[in-house]
Amino acid sequence: ISGEPLDKKFITENTKGLEKRIPALHIGWVEKGTYIKYDPPPLPDDDGILPPGARESWLEQMEFLEQDLQNLLNLPHHRFWSHVVFDTAIHECLESYITSGPRWYDDDTLDHYSQPIVESIHKLVFLIYVRMATFKESKTCHITPSAFGDIIYDNFLFDICKLLDICVLYGPNNYALIGKMISNIFANQPKYYDDLEQIMSSMNMALENIEEKLNVAENYIPVALGSSEGELSLADLHDLTLYLLDTFYSLQMLLSLHPPAARVFHKASFELRLSACYERVIPSLVENLSDWSQEPDHALWATKLIQKVQIARASMLATFRYILHNKCIAPLNTSDKPVSITVEECIEKFVQVMSTCVEERVFISDYCSLYPLSKETEFYQQHGGDITNLSFITDAVQSVLLEMGLSNDLKELS
Amino acid sequence: MAPHGGRPVGPPRLTSFLRAYANVSRKGNEDDYDLAQILAIKREQRRQRMKESGVTWPRIKNQVEHLGRENGVNLDCYLREVAEVARQVAPELDTRDEAATLLFTVSHDHAVLPVKHKLKLHQMFGDVKPYLLERAHKAVRNVADLVGEEELKEMMQNLQNDQETTTMFGANIKVGKLGPPPELPPMDKLINLQKVKVESKATLRY
């Protein structure tokens, strides 16, 4: 590294014969821009026809957006950082893409008109976030790491919602780079862990909303038989399914890309909340959709949604797995583990979580089918742990599986 | 209220809910966003950029005439044809040259005008009659046939290269495309919760 970091650097400008020393990170470098926000491609109406000019108008807007993003990436280091710090309109524009940009599980697919421009915007937005997550761009263009942490946090260049969006949108196809980027952000600004902790109550509220919509919330008062109040339309179920899928795929991606974040989820006992939600929501959602799938006019749509529920199930189980793994298995795997963590403590935590979750019969059956307990038992045994307590859990799971008529799966457990 | 809170429209997202209910994001000001006004500014900027760029109608005309002289052919009639179409699609004097530039630029390297380019022309000039676009395209293709397509491409490239170029951040970063779904775990291991509905034909008699 050579030269002063951006946060301490001054640039000398000669204006009308006067030499001025201006901080490299300064509002004076900013030419306030007007930014177009991303909108998904226009959709045809019920007759399959696009309104006249809709496509042309959308393409024009997207080309303007593309041009703005390219301009930002072309700016020299100090101008780029001055822009992203002092021009909030840029972030509204970027956020419009990461919130509405196409996820692989979304319904709407891109056609051959929209695909190239969306691909281009996808890439440019990604590069801008990568640039904002990089404190050392080159030997001469760099920021003091602690100052970098403050800049990105205080100016909302990144926040937890943006990180979740970035993980879900870019994580699947840019795993290594996004993993590095997220870890870099958390490492340089630990306040993001506090924010993550802060959103836990909202996360619980989000799950509660789903349960309430499906009338399966803990304090739900059943409606009278025959009442239409409790019936859900297929559109409602569609929204709920996609929301559930988006929620857990976002969390799964965050935890897989940055496993230390699981600590916050475990501290809030989120894994227990997740298992209870799974038990209430999944069977109800499938049942509701199965009813709709019996209706010839709606069978196709309902069947597609059932497939999405299946993916949401897998995501919920994977999220649970990441939290459990980070707390009860990973500490024994790392070479630099703290001496204070013993295999007994890990087993105890594991038993604590599993003994609560075993009450959720559908959940525990599914979880143990995808992640057999035998592997955990073997792992703890290899680390010299006393697995007597684990046999209690194994027995409990076995009896649940028997009750559920899944006796064939028993051999996988033992 | 939709379970995801926040917006009345838009895809259901966890983050829309969190933005609306958790206090960890900066709240945007939707009222400040005036798309019509922004579009007007952007269009003006685009016109300005085209004017200032190396690719202008007088320069294209000049270079094509030069190529024609080198090849011993007179191309005036084709250039006039492009200018005439431009006059019809953009009657205002100050946008006419831009129209001619765009018509020439999108046509010079395509034997058949791609739909994407047609859309771009519609975007710029509104509802242009297809036969006009065809006329301009045909004239440009005649130029290409007479002076050689490669020569014409090279000429346009040289005009474009006159513009300042910088290296974009991340030009060497490989970004994964919007792609297929990631590999999913085997779903058949999960409990089948879809019960087959059996309709009983039995009736109760009292």
Coordinates of C-alpha atoms in Angstrom, one line a residue:
Chain A
I1 CA 0.0 0.0 0.0
S2 CA 1.3 3.4 -0.8
G3 CA 0.0 6.9 -0.3
E4 CA -2.6 8.2 2.2
P5 CA -5.9 6.4 2.6
L6 CA -9.0 8.0 1.2
D7 CA -10.3 9.0 4.6
K8 CA -7.1 11.1 5.3
K9 CA -6.2 12.1 1.8
F10 CA -6.5 15.7 0.3
I11 CA -6.5 16.5 -3.3
T12 CA -5.2 19.8 -4.6
E13 CA -7.3 21.6 -7.1
N14 CA -6.4 24.6 -9.1
T15 CA -9.4 26.9 -9.6
K16 CA -8.9 30.3 -11.2
G17 CA -5.2 30.4 -10.2
L18 CA -6.0 29.5 -6.6
E19 CA -4.8 26.2 -5.1
K20 CA -7.3 24.5 -2.9
R21 CA -6.8 21.4 -0.8
I22 CA -10.0 19.4 -0.8
P23 CA -10.6 16.2 1.2
A24 CA -10.7 13.2 -1.2
L25 CA -14.0 12.2 0.4
H26 CA -16.1 15.3 0.0
I27 CA -19.4 16.4 -1.3
G28 CA -17.7 18.8 -3.6
W29 CA -16.7 15.8 -5.9
V30 CA -20.4 14.9 -6.3
E31 CA -22.5 15.9 -9.3
K32 CA -25.9 15.1 -8.0
G33 CA -27.5 12.7 -10.3
T34 CA -31.0 11.6 -11.2
Y35 CA -31.4 7.9 -11.1
I36 CA -34.0 5.7 -12.7
K37 CA -35.2 2.9 -10.4
Y38 CA -35.4 -0.7 -11.6
D39 CA -38.8 -2.0 -12.5
P40 CA -39.5 -5.6 -13.5
P41 CA -40.3 -6.0 -17.2
P42 CA -43.9 -5.2 -18.1
L43 CA -46.3 -8.1 -18.1
P44 CA -49.0 -8.8 -20.6
D45 CA -52.6 -8.3 -19.6
D46 CA -55.1 -11.2 -19.2
D47 CA -55.4 -11.5 -23.0
G48 CA -51.6 -12.0 -23.3
I49 CA -51.1 -8.6 -24.9
L50 CA -48.6 -5.9 -23.7
P51 CA -50.0 -2.3 -23.7
P52 CA -48.7 -0.4 -26.7
G53 CA -45.2 1.1 -26.1
A54 CA -44.8 -0.6 -22.7
R55 CA -41.8 -2.6 -23.8
E56 CA -40.1 0.3 -25.5
S57 CA -40.7 2.6 -22.6
W58 CA -39.3 0.0 -20.1
L59 CA -36.3 -0.7 -22.3
E60 CA -35.5 3.0 -22.5
Q61 CA -35.6 3.3 -18.7
M62 CA -33.4 0.3 -18.2
E63 CA -30.9 1.6 -20.7
F64 CA -30.7 4.9 -18.8
L65 CA -30.2 2.9 -15.6
E66 CA -27.5 0.8 -17.2
Q67 CA -25.7 4.0 -18.4
D68 CA -25.8 5.5 -14.8
L69 CA -24.4 2.3 -13.3
Q70 CA -21.6 2.2 -15.9
N71 CA -20.8 5.8 -15.1
L72 CA -20.5 5.1 -11.4
L73 CA -18.1 2.2 -12.0
N74 CA -16.0 4.4 -14.3
L75 CA -15.5 7.1 -11.7
P76 CA -12.1 7.4 -10.1
H77 CA -11.8 6.0 -6.5
H78 CA -12.3 9.3 -4.6
R79 CA -15.2 10.4 -6.8
F80 CA -16.9 7.0 -6.6
W81 CA -16.8 7.0 -2.8
S82 CA -17.9 10.7 -2.5
H83 CA -20.9 9.8 -4.7
V84 CA -21.9 6.8 -2.8
V85 CA -21.5 8.6 0.6
F86 CA -23.2 11.9 -0.3
D87 CA -25.8 11.0 -2.9
T88 CA -28.5 9.0 -1.3
A89 CA -30.4 8.7 -4.6
I90 CA -27.9 6.1 -5.8
H91 CA -28.9 3.8 -3.0
E92 CA -32.6 4.0 -3.7
C93 CA -31.7 3.1 -7.3
L94 CA -29.5 0.1 -6.3
E95 CA -32.0 -1.0 -3.7
S96 CA -34.8 -1.0 -6.3
Y97 CA -32.9 -3.7 -8.2
I98 CA -31.9 -5.9 -5.3
T99 CA -35.4 -5.9 -3.9
S100 CA -37.3 -6.5 -7.2
G101 CA -34.5 -8.2 -9.2
P102 CA -35.4 -11.7 -10.4
R103 CA -34.8 -14.6 -8.0
W104 CA -34.6 -18.1 -9.4
Y105 CA -37.8 -19.0 -7.6
D106 CA -39.9 -16.1 -8.9
D107 CA -42.8 -16.8 -11.2
D108 CA -42.0 -14.4 -13.9
T109 CA -39.4 -15.4 -16.4
L110 CA -37.5 -13.0 -18.6
D111 CA -38.2 -13.0 -22.3
H112 CA -35.5 -12.5 -25.0
Y113 CA -36.2 -8.7 -25.0
S114 CA -35.6 -8.2 -21.3
Q115 CA -33.0 -10.9 -20.6
P116 CA -29.9 -9.0 -22.0
I117 CA -30.6 -5.7 -20.3
V118 CA -31.5 -7.3 -17.0
E119 CA -28.4 -9.5 -17.2
S120 CA -26.3 -6.3 -17.7
I121 CA -28.0 -4.4 -14.8
H122 CA -27.6 -7.5 -12.6
K123 CA -23.9 -7.5 -13.3
L124 CA -23.4 -3.7 -12.9
V125 CA -25.3 -3.5 -9.6
F126 CA -23.2 -6.4 -8.3
L127 CA -20.0 -4.7 -9.2
I128 CA -21.0 -1.5 -7.5
Y129 CA -21.7 -3.5 -4.3
V130 CA -18.4 -5.3 -4.6
R131 CA -16.7 -1.9 -5.0
M132 CA -18.5 -0.6 -1.9
A133 CA -17.3 -3.6 0.0
T134 CA -13.7 -3.2 -1.0
F135 CA -11.5 -1.1 1.2
K136 CA -8.4 -1.8 -0.8
E137 CA -9.0 -1.3 -4.5
S138 CA -5.4 -0.9 -5.5
K139 CA -2.1 -0.1 -4.0
T140 CA -2.9 3.6 -4.1
C141 CA -6.7 3.5 -3.7
H142 CA -7.5 2.3 -0.2
I143 CA -9.4 3.2 3.0
T144 CA -8.4 2.7 6.6
P145 CA -10.3 -0.5 7.6
S146 CA -11.8 1.0 10.7
A147 CA -12.9 4.2 8.8
F148 CA -14.3 1.9 6.0
G149 CA -16.4 0.1 8.6
D150 CA -17.8 3.4 9.9
I151 CA -18.4 4.8 6.4
I152 CA -20.4 1.8 5.1
Y153 CA -22.5 1.6 8.4
D154 CA -23.2 5.2 9.1
N155 CA -24.2 6.0 5.5
F156 CA -26.3 2.9 5.1
L157 CA -24.2 1.7 2.1
F158 CA -24.9 -1.7 3.5
D159 CA -27.6 -2.7 6.0
I160 CA -28.9 -6.1 7.0
C161 CA -31.8 -6.0 4.5
K162 CA -29.4 -5.2 1.7
L163 CA -27.1 -8.0 2.8
L164 CA -30.0 -10.4 2.8
D165 CA -31.1 -9.3 -0.7
I166 CA -27.5 -9.5 -2.0
C167 CA -27.1 -13.0 -0.6
V168 CA -30.3 -14.3 -2.1
L169 CA -29.8 -12.6 -5.5
Y170 CA -26.2 -13.2 -6.1
G171 CA -25.2 -15.9 -3.6
P172 CA -26.2 -19.0 -5.6
N173 CA -24.1 -18.1 -8.7
N174 CA -21.2 -16.1 -7.0
Y175 CA -20.8 -18.1 -3.9
A176 CA -17.1 -17.5 -3.2
L177 CA -17.0 -13.8 -4.0
I178 CA -20.2 -13.0 -2.0
G179 CA -19.0 -15.1 0.9
K180 CA -15.8 -13.1 1.0
M181 CA -17.6 -9.8 0.6
I182 CA -20.1 -10.5 3.4
S183 CA -17.4 -11.7 5.8
N184 CA -15.4 -8.6 5.0
I185 CA -18.3 -6.4 5.9
F186 CA -19.0 -8.1 9.2
A187 CA -15.3 -8.2 10.1
N188 CA -14.9 -4.5 9.6
Q189 CA -18.1 -3.5 11.2
P190 CA -19.4 -5.7 14.0
K191 CA -22.4 -3.4 14.5
Y192 CA -24.1 -5.4 11.8
Y193 CA -24.3 -8.3 14.3
D194 CA -26.2 -5.9 16.6
D195 CA -28.6 -5.0 13.8
L196 CA -29.1 -8.7 13.0
E197 CA -30.0 -9.2 16.7
Q198 CA -32.4 -6.3 16.4
I199 CA -34.3 -7.8 13.5
M200 CA -34.9 -11.1 15.3
S201 CA -38.2 -9.8 16.8
S202 CA -39.3 -8.7 13.4
M203 CA -38.4 -12.1 12.0
N204 CA -40.6 -13.7 14.6
M205 CA -43.3 -11.2 13.6
A206 CA -42.9 -12.2 10.0
L207 CA -43.4 -15.9 10.9
E208 CA -46.4 -15.0 13.1
N209 CA -48.0 -13.2 10.1
I210 CA -47.7 -16.3 8.0
E211 CA -49.2 -18.4 10.8
E212 CA -52.0 -15.9 11.3
K213 CA -52.9 -15.8 7.7
L214 CA -53.1 -19.6 7.7
N215 CA -55.1 -19.6 10.9
V216 CA -52.5 -21.8 12.7
A217 CA -50.9 -19.2 15.0
E218 CA -50.4 -20.3 18.6
N219 CA -53.2 -18.1 20.0
Y220 CA -55.6 -18.7 17.1
I221 CA -59.3 -18.8 17.9
P222 CA -60.9 -21.3 15.5
V223 CA -63.7 -19.9 13.3
A224 CA -67.1 -21.6 13.2
L225 CA -67.5 -24.5 10.8
G226 CA -68.9 -23.3 7.4
S227 CA -67.7 -19.8 7.9
S228 CA -65.9 -18.4 4.9
E229 CA -63.7 -16.2 7.1
G230 CA -61.0 -18.8 7.3
E231 CA -60.8 -19.8 3.7
L232 CA -57.8 -18.7 1.7
S233 CA -57.9 -17.8 -2.0
L234 CA -55.3 -19.4 -4.3
A235 CA -53.8 -15.9 -4.7
D236 CA -53.4 -15.6 -0.9
L237 CA -51.7 -19.0 -0.8
H238 CA -49.5 -18.0 -3.7
D239 CA -48.3 -15.0 -1.8
L240 CA -47.8 -16.9 1.4
T241 CA -45.8 -19.7 -0.3
L242 CA -43.5 -17.3 -2.1
Y243 CA -43.1 -15.2 1.0
L244 CA -42.2 -18.3 3.1
L245 CA -39.8 -19.4 0.4
D246 CA -38.2 -16.0 0.1
T247 CA -37.8 -15.7 3.9
F248 CA -36.1 -19.0 4.4
Y249 CA -34.0 -19.0 1.3
S250 CA -32.7 -15.5 2.3
L251 CA -31.8 -16.8 5.7
Q252 CA -30.3 -20.0 4.4
M253 CA -28.1 -18.1 2.0
L254 CA -26.9 -15.6 4.6
L255 CA -26.0 -18.5 7.0
S256 CA -24.3 -20.5 4.4
L257 CA -22.3 -17.6 3.1
H258 CA -21.4 -16.3 6.6
P259 CA -21.8 -19.1 9.1
P260 CA -20.8 -16.9 12.2
A261 CA -24.2 -15.1 11.8
A262 CA -25.8 -18.3 13.1
R263 CA -24.7 -17.3 16.6
V264 CA -27.2 -14.4 16.6
F265 CA -30.0 -16.7 15.5
H266 CA -29.2 -19.3 18.1
K267 CA -29.0 -16.6 20.8
A268 CA -32.6 -15.7 19.9
S269 CA -33.6 -19.4 19.9
F270 CA -34.7 -18.9 16.3
E271 CA -34.2 -22.5 15.5
L272 CA -36.9 -23.4 18.0
R273 CA -39.3 -20.8 16.5
L274 CA -38.5 -22.2 13.1
S275 CA -39.3 -25.8 14.0
A276 CA -42.7 -24.7 15.5
C277 CA -43.5 -22.6 12.5
Y278 CA -42.6 -25.5 10.2
E279 CA -45.0 -27.8 12.2
R280 CA -47.9 -25.4 12.0
V281 CA -47.4 -23.9 8.5
I282 CA -46.2 -26.6 6.2
P283 CA -48.9 -29.2 6.7
S284 CA -51.6 -26.5 6.6
L285 CA -50.2 -24.9 3.4
V286 CA -49.9 -28.3 1.6
E287 CA -53.5 -29.2 2.7
N288 CA -54.9 -25.9 1.5
L289 CA -53.1 -26.2 -1.8
S290 CA -54.1 -29.9 -2.2
D291 CA -57.7 -28.8 -1.9
W292 CA -57.2 -26.3 -4.7
S293 CA -55.4 -28.9 -6.8
Q294 CA -58.6 -30.9 -7.0
E295 CA -60.3 -28.1 -8.9
P296 CA -59.6 -28.6 -12.6
D297 CA -59.3 -24.8 -13.3
H298 CA -56.7 -24.3 -10.6
A299 CA -54.9 -27.7 -10.5
L300 CA -51.8 -26.5 -12.5
W301 CA -51.2 -23.4 -10.5
A302 CA -51.8 -25.2 -7.2
T303 CA -49.4 -28.1 -8.1
K304 CA -46.7 -25.6 -9.0
L305 CA -47.2 -24.0 -5.6
I306 CA -46.9 -27.3 -3.9
Q307 CA -43.5 -27.7 -5.5
K308 CA -42.5 -24.3 -4.2
V309 CA -43.6 -25.4 -0.7
Q310 CA -41.3 -28.4 -1.1
I311 CA -38.4 -26.0 -1.8
A312 CA -39.4 -23.8 1.2
R313 CA -39.3 -27.0 3.4
A314 CA -35.8 -27.8 2.2
S315 CA -34.8 -24.2 2.9
M316 CA -36.3 -24.2 6.4
L317 CA -34.5 -27.5 7.2
A318 CA -31.2 -26.2 5.9
T319 CA -31.5 -22.9 7.9
F320 CA -32.2 -25.0 11.0
R321 CA -29.2 -27.1 10.2
Y322 CA -26.8 -24.1 9.8
I323 CA -27.8 -22.8 13.2
L324 CA -27.5 -26.1 14.9
H325 CA -24.3 -27.0 13.1
N326 CA -22.7 -23.6 14.0
K327 CA -23.5 -24.0 17.7
C328 CA -23.0 -27.7 18.3
I329 CA -20.7 -29.1 15.7
A330 CA -18.5 -26.4 14.1
P331 CA -16.8 -25.5 17.4
L332 CA -15.3 -29.0 17.5
N333 CA -14.2 -28.9 13.9
T334 CA -12.1 -25.7 13.9
S335 CA -8.5 -26.0 14.7
D336 CA -8.5 -22.7 16.6
K337 CA -11.5 -23.6 18.8
P338 CA -11.6 -22.0 22.2
V339 CA -10.3 -24.3 24.9
S340 CA -13.4 -23.7 27.0
I341 CA -15.7 -25.5 24.5
T342 CA -15.8 -29.2 25.2
V343 CA -17.5 -32.0 23.3
E344 CA -19.8 -32.5 26.4
E345 CA -21.0 -28.9 26.1
C346 CA -21.7 -29.3 22.4
I347 CA -23.6 -32.5 23.0
E348 CA -25.6 -30.8 25.8
K349 CA -26.6 -27.9 23.5
F350 CA -27.5 -30.4 20.8
V351 CA -29.7 -32.4 23.1
Q352 CA -31.3 -29.3 24.4
V353 CA -32.4 -28.1 21.0
M354 CA -33.4 -31.5 19.7
S355 CA -35.4 -32.5 22.8
T356 CA -37.5 -29.4 22.3
C357 CA -37.9 -29.9 18.6
V358 CA -38.8 -33.6 18.9
E359 CA -42.3 -32.5 19.9
E360 CA -42.7 -31.1 16.3
R361 CA -43.4 -34.4 14.7
V362 CA -43.5 -33.5 11.0
F363 CA -40.5 -31.2 11.4
I364 CA -38.3 -33.7 13.3
S365 CA -39.2 -36.5 10.8
D366 CA -38.3 -34.4 7.8
Y367 CA -35.1 -33.0 9.5
C368 CA -33.9 -36.5 10.5
S369 CA -34.6 -37.8 7.0
L370 CA -32.4 -35.2 5.4
Y371 CA -29.8 -35.0 8.1
P372 CA -29.6 -38.4 9.8
L373 CA -28.9 -38.4 13.6
S374 CA -26.5 -41.3 13.1
K375 CA -23.9 -38.9 11.5
E376 CA -24.1 -36.6 14.6
T377 CA -23.7 -39.6 16.9
E378 CA -20.7 -40.8 15.0
F379 CA -19.1 -37.3 14.9
Y380 CA -19.4 -36.9 18.7
Q381 CA -18.1 -40.4 19.3
Q382 CA -15.1 -39.6 17.1
H383 CA -14.4 -36.6 19.3
G384 CA -14.5 -38.7 22.4
G385 CA -17.9 -37.6 23.6
D386 CA -20.3 -39.5 25.8
I387 CA -23.3 -40.2 23.6
T388 CA -25.6 -41.7 26.3
N389 CA -27.7 -38.6 26.2
L390 CA -28.0 -38.8 22.5
S391 CA -29.6 -42.3 22.6
F392 CA -32.5 -40.7 24.5
I393 CA -33.0 -38.3 21.5
T394 CA -32.6 -41.2 19.0
D395 CA -35.3 -43.2 20.9
A396 CA -37.6 -40.3 20.9
V397 CA -37.2 -39.7 17.2
Q398 CA -37.7 -43.4 16.4
S399 CA -41.0 -43.4 18.2
V400 CA -42.1 -40.3 16.3
L401 CA -41.2 -42.0 13.0
L402 CA -43.1 -45.1 14.1
E403 CA -46.1 -43.0 14.8
M404 CA -45.8 -41.2 11.5
G405 CA -45.6 -44.6 9.7
L406 CA -42.1 -44.1 8.6
S407 CA -40.6 -47.2 10.1
N408 CA -38.5 -47.8 7.0
D409 CA -36.4 -44.8 7.8
L410 CA -35.5 -46.2 11.3
K411 CA -32.4 -47.9 10.0
E412 CA -30.9 -44.6 8.9
L413 CA -31.2 -43.3 12.5
S414 CA -29.4 -46.0 14.2
Chain B
M1 CA -52.2 -6.4 4.5
A2 CA -50.0 -8.7 2.6
P3 CA -47.8 -10.8 5.0
H4 CA -44.7 -9.2 3.6
G5 CA -46.0 -5.7 4.7
G6 CA -44.4 -2.8 3.0
R7 CA -45.6 -2.4 -0.5
P8 CA -49.0 -3.0 -1.9
V9 CA -47.5 -4.4 -5.1
G10 CA -44.2 -6.1 -5.9
P11 CA -43.0 -9.6 -5.2
P12 CA -43.4 -11.0 -1.6
R13 CA -40.1 -10.5 0.1
L14 CA -38.9 -10.8 3.6
T15 CA -36.7 -7.7 3.2
S16 CA -39.7 -5.6 2.3
F17 CA -41.3 -6.6 5.6
L18 CA -38.1 -5.9 7.5
R19 CA -37.6 -2.5 5.8
A20 CA -41.1 -1.6 6.9
Y21 CA -41.0 -2.8 10.4
A22 CA -37.4 -3.1 11.6
N23 CA -35.4 -0.1 12.3
V24 CA -32.2 -1.0 10.5
S25 CA -32.5 0.6 7.1
R26 CA -32.6 4.2 5.9
K27 CA -36.2 5.1 5.0
G28 CA -36.4 6.3 1.4
N29 CA -38.5 9.2 0.3
E30 CA -40.8 7.9 -2.5
D31 CA -42.4 11.3 -3.0
D32 CA -39.1 12.7 -4.3
Y33 CA -39.1 10.3 -7.2
D34 CA -40.7 11.9 -10.3
L35 CA -40.1 9.4 -13.2
A36 CA -41.4 11.8 -15.9
Q37 CA -39.1 14.5 -14.8
I38 CA -36.1 12.2 -14.6
L39 CA -36.8 10.8 -18.0
A40 CA -36.9 14.3 -19.5
I41 CA -33.5 15.0 -18.0
K42 CA -32.1 11.7 -19.2
R43 CA -33.3 12.2 -22.7
E44 CA -31.7 15.7 -22.8
Q45 CA -28.5 14.2 -21.5
R46 CA -28.6 11.5 -24.1
R47 CA -29.0 14.1 -26.9
Q48 CA -26.1 16.0 -25.5
R49 CA -24.0 12.9 -25.3
M50 CA -24.7 12.0 -28.9
K51 CA -23.9 15.6 -30.0
E52 CA -20.6 15.5 -28.2
S53 CA -19.6 12.0 -29.2
G54 CA -17.5 11.3 -32.2
V55 CA -20.4 9.6 -34.0
T56 CA -22.4 12.5 -35.5
W57 CA -24.3 12.6 -38.8
P58 CA -22.0 15.2 -40.4
R59 CA -19.0 13.0 -39.5
I60 CA -20.6 9.8 -40.7
K61 CA -21.6 11.5 -44.0
N62 CA -18.2 12.9 -44.5
Q63 CA -16.5 9.5 -43.9
V64 CA -18.9 7.6 -46.1
E65 CA -18.4 10.1 -48.9
H66 CA -14.7 9.6 -48.5
L67 CA -15.1 5.8 -48.6
G68 CA -17.3 6.2 -51.8
R69 CA -14.6 8.2 -53.5
E70 CA -12.0 5.6 -52.6
N71 CA -14.1 2.9 -54.1
G72 CA -15.1 5.0 -57.1
V73 CA -18.9 5.0 -56.3
N74 CA -21.3 7.8 -55.6
L75 CA -23.2 7.3 -52.4
D76 CA -25.0 10.6 -52.2
C77 CA -28.4 9.2 -53.1
Y78 CA -28.3 6.7 -50.2
L79 CA -27.1 9.2 -47.7
R80 CA -29.9 11.6 -48.9
E81 CA -32.4 8.7 -48.4
V82 CA -31.3 8.2 -44.8
A83 CA -31.5 11.9 -44.2
E84 CA -35.0 12.0 -45.7
V85 CA -36.2 9.2 -43.5
A86 CA -34.7 11.0 -40.5
R87 CA -36.6 14.2 -41.5
Q88 CA -39.9 12.2 -41.6
V89 CA -39.3 10.4 -38.2
A90 CA -37.9 13.5 -36.5
P91 CA -39.4 16.6 -38.1
E92 CA -37.7 19.0 -35.7
L93 CA -34.5 20.3 -37.1
D94 CA -32.4 19.8 -33.9
T95 CA -33.2 16.1 -33.6
R96 CA -33.0 15.2 -37.3
D97 CA -29.2 14.6 -37.2
E98 CA -29.6 12.4 -34.2
A99 CA -32.2 10.3 -36.0
A100 CA -30.0 9.9 -39.1
T101 CA -27.1 8.9 -36.9
L102 CA -29.1 6.3 -35.1
L103 CA -30.6 4.9 -38.3
F104 CA -27.2 4.6 -39.8
T105 CA -25.6 3.1 -36.6
V106 CA -28.2 0.4 -36.0
S107 CA -28.3 -0.6 -39.7
H108 CA -24.7 -0.6 -40.9
D109 CA -23.8 -4.1 -39.5
H110 CA -27.0 -6.0 -39.8
A111 CA -28.4 -7.5 -43.0
V112 CA -31.8 -7.7 -41.3
L113 CA -32.7 -5.1 -38.7
P114 CA -32.9 -6.9 -35.3
V115 CA -36.1 -6.5 -33.3
K116 CA -34.0 -5.1 -30.5
H117 CA -32.9 -2.2 -32.7
K118 CA -36.3 -1.6 -34.0
L119 CA -37.5 -1.3 -30.4
K120 CA -34.7 1.2 -29.8
L121 CA -35.8 3.3 -32.7
H122 CA -39.4 3.2 -31.5
Q123 CA -38.1 4.2 -28.1
M124 CA -36.4 7.3 -29.5
F125 CA -38.9 8.4 -32.1
G126 CA -42.2 7.0 -31.0
D127 CA -44.5 5.1 -33.3
V128 CA -42.4 5.1 -36.5
K129 CA -44.0 3.5 -39.6
P130 CA -42.1 0.2 -40.3
Y131 CA -41.7 1.0 -44.0
L132 CA -39.7 4.1 -43.1
L133 CA -37.3 2.0 -41.0
E134 CA -37.0 -0.4 -43.9
R135 CA -36.2 2.4 -46.3
A136 CA -33.4 3.7 -44.2
H137 CA -32.1 0.2 -43.5
K138 CA -32.1 -0.6 -47.2
A139 CA -30.2 2.6 -48.1
V140 CA -27.5 1.8 -45.5
R141 CA -27.2 -1.7 -46.7
N142 CA -26.7 -0.5 -50.2
V143 CA -23.8 1.6 -48.9
A144 CA -22.4 -1.5 -47.2
D145 CA -22.7 -3.5 -50.4
L146 CA -20.9 -0.9 -52.4
V147 CA -18.0 0.0 -50.1
G148 CA -17.7 -3.4 -48.3
E149 CA -19.3 -4.3 -45.0
E150 CA -15.9 -4.7 -43.2
E151 CA -14.7 -1.3 -44.3
L152 CA -17.9 0.3 -43.1
K153 CA -17.7 -1.4 -39.8
E154 CA -14.1 -0.3 -39.4
M155 CA -15.0 3.3 -40.2
M156 CA -17.8 3.3 -37.6
Q157 CA -15.4 1.8 -35.1
N158 CA -12.9 4.5 -35.7
L159 CA -15.5 7.1 -35.1
Q160 CA -16.5 5.5 -31.8
N161 CA -12.9 5.0 -30.7
D162 CA -12.4 8.8 -30.8
Q163 CA -14.5 8.9 -27.6
E164 CA -12.6 8.8 -24.3
T165 CA -12.4 5.3 -22.8
T166 CA -11.7 4.4 -19.2
T167 CA -11.3 1.1 -17.5
M168 CA -14.4 0.3 -15.6
F169 CA -14.0 -1.1 -12.0
G170 CA -14.6 -4.8 -12.1
A171 CA -14.0 -5.2 -15.8
N172 CA -12.0 -8.4 -14.9
I173 CA -14.4 -9.7 -12.3
K174 CA -16.4 -12.7 -13.5
V175 CA -20.0 -12.4 -12.4
G176 CA -22.2 -15.4 -12.4
K177 CA -25.3 -15.0 -14.7
L178 CA -28.9 -14.9 -13.6
G179 CA -29.1 -18.6 -13.7
P180 CA -30.8 -21.9 -13.1
P181 CA -31.8 -22.9 -9.5
P182 CA -29.1 -24.3 -7.3
E183 CA -28.9 -28.0 -6.5
L184 CA -31.7 -28.9 -4.1
P185 CA -31.7 -31.7 -1.6
P186 CA -33.7 -34.9 -2.4
M187 CA -37.3 -33.9 -1.7
D188 CA -38.6 -37.4 -1.9
K189 CA -37.1 -38.0 1.6
L190 CA -39.6 -35.6 3.1
I191 CA -43.0 -36.8 4.4
N192 CA -45.7 -36.8 1.8
L193 CA -48.2 -34.5 3.2
Q194 CA -50.5 -34.6 0.2
K195 CA -53.2 -36.9 1.2
V196 CA -55.2 -38.5 -1.6
K197 CA -58.8 -37.3 -1.1
V198 CA -61.2 -40.2 -1.0
E199 CA -64.8 -39.3 -1.6
S200 CA -67.1 -41.7 0.2
K201 CA -70.1 -42.9 -1.8
A202 CA -71.8 -44.3 1.3
T203 CA -74.9 -42.4 2.6
L204 CA -76.3 -42.4 6.0
R205 CA -79.9 -43.5 6.4
Y206 CA -81.9 -42.8 9.5

